[in-house]
Amino acid sequence: MRALSLLFGLAASASASAVTLRDNQSFQAKCEQFAHKIQVQDGKVHQVTYVPSGTNVSMPAVPASCGGNAYSDKTPFDFCRVSLNVTTSPESQFYMEAWLPSNYSGRFLSTGNGGLGGCIQYKDMFYATQYGFATVGTNNGHNGDTGVFFYHNNETLKDYAYRAMHTGVVVGKEITKQFYSQGYHKSYYMGCSTGGRQGWKAIQKYPDDFDGVLAGSPAINLVNLINWGARFLPITGNSSAARFVTNEQWTTVHKEILRQCDDLDGAADGIIEDPDLCHPVFETLLCNSTTSKGCDSCLTGTQIETVNRVFSPLYGNNDTLLYPRMQPGSELLAALMYYNGMSFAYATEWFRYVVYSNPNWDPATWNIQDAIVANAHEPYNVSTFQGDISAFQKRNGKVLHYHGMEDPIITSDSSKMYYKHVADTMSRSPTELDDFYRFFTISGMGHCSTGAGASSIGQGLGTFAGNDPQDNVLLAMVRWVEEGIAPEYVRGTKFNGTTVEYRRKHCKYPKRNKYVGPGPYEDEDAWECV
Ligand SMILES: *[C@@H]1O[C@H](CO)[C@@H](O)[C@H](O)[C@H]1NC(C)=O
Ligand SMILES: *[C@@H]1O[C@H](CO)[C@@H](O)[C@H](O)[C@H]1NC(C)=O
Ligand SMILES: *[C@@H]1O[C@H](CO)[C@@H](O)[C@H](O)[C@H]1NC(C)=O
Ligand SMILES: *[C@@H]1O[C@H](CO)[C@@H](O)[C@H](O)[C@H]1NC(C)=O
Ligand SMILES: *[C@@H]1O[C@H](CO)[C@@H](O)[C@H](O)[C@H]1NC(C)=O
Ligand SMILES: *[C@@H]1O[C@H](CO)[C@@H](O)[C@H](O)[C@H]1NC(C)=O
Ligand SMILES: *[C@@H]1O[C@H](CO)[C@@H](O)[C@H](O)[C@H]1NC(C)=O
Ligand SMILES: *[C@@H]1O[C@H](CO)[C@@H](O)[C@H](O)[C@H]1NC(C)=O
Ligand SMILES: *[C@@H]1O[C@H](CO)[C@@H](O)[C@H](O)[C@H]1NC(C)=O
Ligand SMILES: *[C@@H]1O[C@H](CO)[C@@H](O)[C@H](O)[C@H]1NC(C)=O
């Protein structure tokens, strides 16, 4: 809500040029006539609707599994809303929308998806359209955030891996050209989580799709992310297992991690700036003869082993690193998702509907052999871990990658692993990568947003902290592409309600943030990237 009201009326300041209607017709008439003009190959247009500012934008029937993605609100801008289905094979199709604003900036933008896809990220559609982007989003080939649609359906899986989004971009650019006589001058992408993976997929497979890609907390190395997610239940056991660690005990573990690691960056502020420095010894929490076994404030030896295994990387049977460790600092939320003695739905569905085509597969039985089978099966390069992205560099593309340092769902170590993989594969030092690839580590950010720290960086609705590019990763991306001014840091804001508590400049990897004073930790100038 805050974001919407602050952004109201600011669209024009972000616009390069307001659209001039050649024939002086009203925007409404232009939109209504577009219903007769629009032509999409393999597409079936459902609706072309003029939506004036102030209208409560209604969403078509969105499945319950899409949860908060079925966002509804009053629009602060006028736009022409196009909805259609596009066929990708005789067995598959996707649903998409294009939001074409009257205050058009001449820029195209595609949004991505989350989880196992199946839901348009309407919040991102709202966010980007406010800045004057002609904005598109697809349901990624199936309706609802579940993998059940992949069961005996490779074409739908292929849409999820890469095809729906790429086709949506091709179709969306065509619609944009048909609607605005001047076409578009730059093409952008923004997405987080699975959306982050889709941004990287475009860079790797369709480097010409975008001039600028904003990719957050990416679900890259996807099959091993799924293996890693499947691994936690066998590690923790269910809630009746002796090795199971309770939610209250995870709170104890979290406090111990902060006790050992919080001030390694110079400030005891409850935020671990760089988890790389944090290698906690959990044996300090062992129950002894005077503390009762299994109480909230201590752990048995068996439970300590569980905690140690939770924070260990996942290796293949020949010592190949498949997926890095969970970063310490995320355990309060990770305990509710991964360490709760229940299976992780995305991982379970992947094994049931993609790897084994067996809806009865039991997630409690997962072991390293399953990881090997899952990797052997990797469909359509869905893992999205190609190290050579030189084609994207050559076409002068820019990628701004970010990851929350307390992400409880996708460990930020995975982004560091990929950054190194690109550097090693291309033989490019960080200084050389800076020309086109910059990765920012956002301390105090959970999965894509929120968290204990300065996590509002303008990465979407509800994280708006100003239109200065240093506070707004989307506008920083645009400035980098169009003016050649690359971001040196990303400034995050910590809000308490609508009040700014403090701001902090987040560093460009591999630099890390260090408190140097003399001001208090809330003072952004008391920190230095080293
Ligand atoms: C364009 O439209 C405006 C308002 O509808 C009108 O006042 C103006 O005369 C029109 N101009 C031309 C050249 O038709
Ligand atoms: C918009 O409509 C939805 C239902 O479609 C409703 O839940 C919501 O409260 C409405 N919002 C406003 C701002 O009127
Ligand atoms: C569109 O931009 C103009 C300035 O060019 C501004 O006055 C107007 O409020 C904007 N309208 C909307 C709906 O954003
Ligand atoms: C559009 O495609 C989706 C699958 O992505 C399908 O569920 C839906 O029924 C299609 N809609 C129409 C009107 O054909
Ligand atoms: C936990 O797993 C054991 C077998 O490993 C089973 O017997 C027991 O019923 C399970 N308990 C719960 C609460 O699921
Ligand atoms: C046992 O653990 C408690 C709580 O951590 C601690 O206060 C106490 O000193 C320990 N006792 C011994 C004998 O180590
Ligand atoms: C090591 O194992 C992984 C899977 O566990 C496999 O993908 C990889 O090819 C293996 N490497 C070698 C050198 O055998
Ligand atoms: C397509 O599905 C079949 C079985 O349904 C499977 O054997 C095959 O490997 C799949 N192809 C791909 C590329 O995943
Ligand atoms: C996967 O990507 C590699 C390049 O990284 C390419 O050689 C291979 O053909 C791709 N496979 C599929 C099924 O797209
Ligand atoms: C947040 O705001 C509330 C109400 O304005 C205030 O009571 C509280 O102390 C604030 N918290 C912090 C950490 O500043």
Short mmCIF file of C-alpha atoms and ligand atoms in Angstrom, two decimals, residues 224 227 315-322 368-369 371-373 375-376, ligand 7:
data_model
loop_
_atom_site.label_atom_id
_atom_site.label_comp_id
_atom_site.label_asym_id
_atom_site.label_seq_id
_atom_site.Cartn_x
_atom_site.Cartn_y
_atom_site.Cartn_z
CA ASN A 224 20.30 -29.94 -6.60
CA ASN A 227 17.80 -32.54 -3.63
CA TYR A 315 28.00 -33.82 -1.72
CA GLY A 316 27.48 -36.45 -4.41
CA ASN A 317 28.84 -39.95 -3.91
CA ASN A 318 32.17 -38.96 -5.51
CA ASP A 319 32.72 -35.82 -3.39
CA THR A 320 31.26 -33.49 -6.03
CA LEU A 321 29.71 -30.47 -4.37
CA LEU A 322 26.09 -30.66 -5.42
CA ILE A 368 21.89 -39.74 -2.11
CA GLN A 369 20.92 -42.35 -4.73
CA ALA A 371 19.94 -37.26 -5.94
CA ILE A 372 21.94 -39.16 -8.54
CA VAL A 373 18.78 -40.32 -10.31
CA ASN A 375 20.52 -35.38 -11.76
CA ALA A 376 20.61 -38.03 -14.47
C1 LIG B 7 29.94 -37.37 -9.56
O1 LIG B 7 28.61 -37.58 -9.15
C2 LIG B 7 27.66 -36.71 -9.68
C3 LIG B 7 26.30 -37.02 -9.11
O2 LIG B 7 26.41 -37.43 -7.79
C4 LIG B 7 27.64 -36.82 -11.19
O3 LIG B 7 26.76 -35.84 -11.72
C5 LIG B 7 29.03 -36.60 -11.73
O4 LIG B 7 29.01 -36.84 -13.10
C6 LIG B 7 30.03 -37.49 -11.06
N1 LIG B 7 31.37 -37.15 -11.50
C7 LIG B 7 32.26 -38.05 -11.84
C8 LIG B 7 33.59 -37.50 -12.25
O5 LIG B 7 32.01 -39.24 -11.80
#
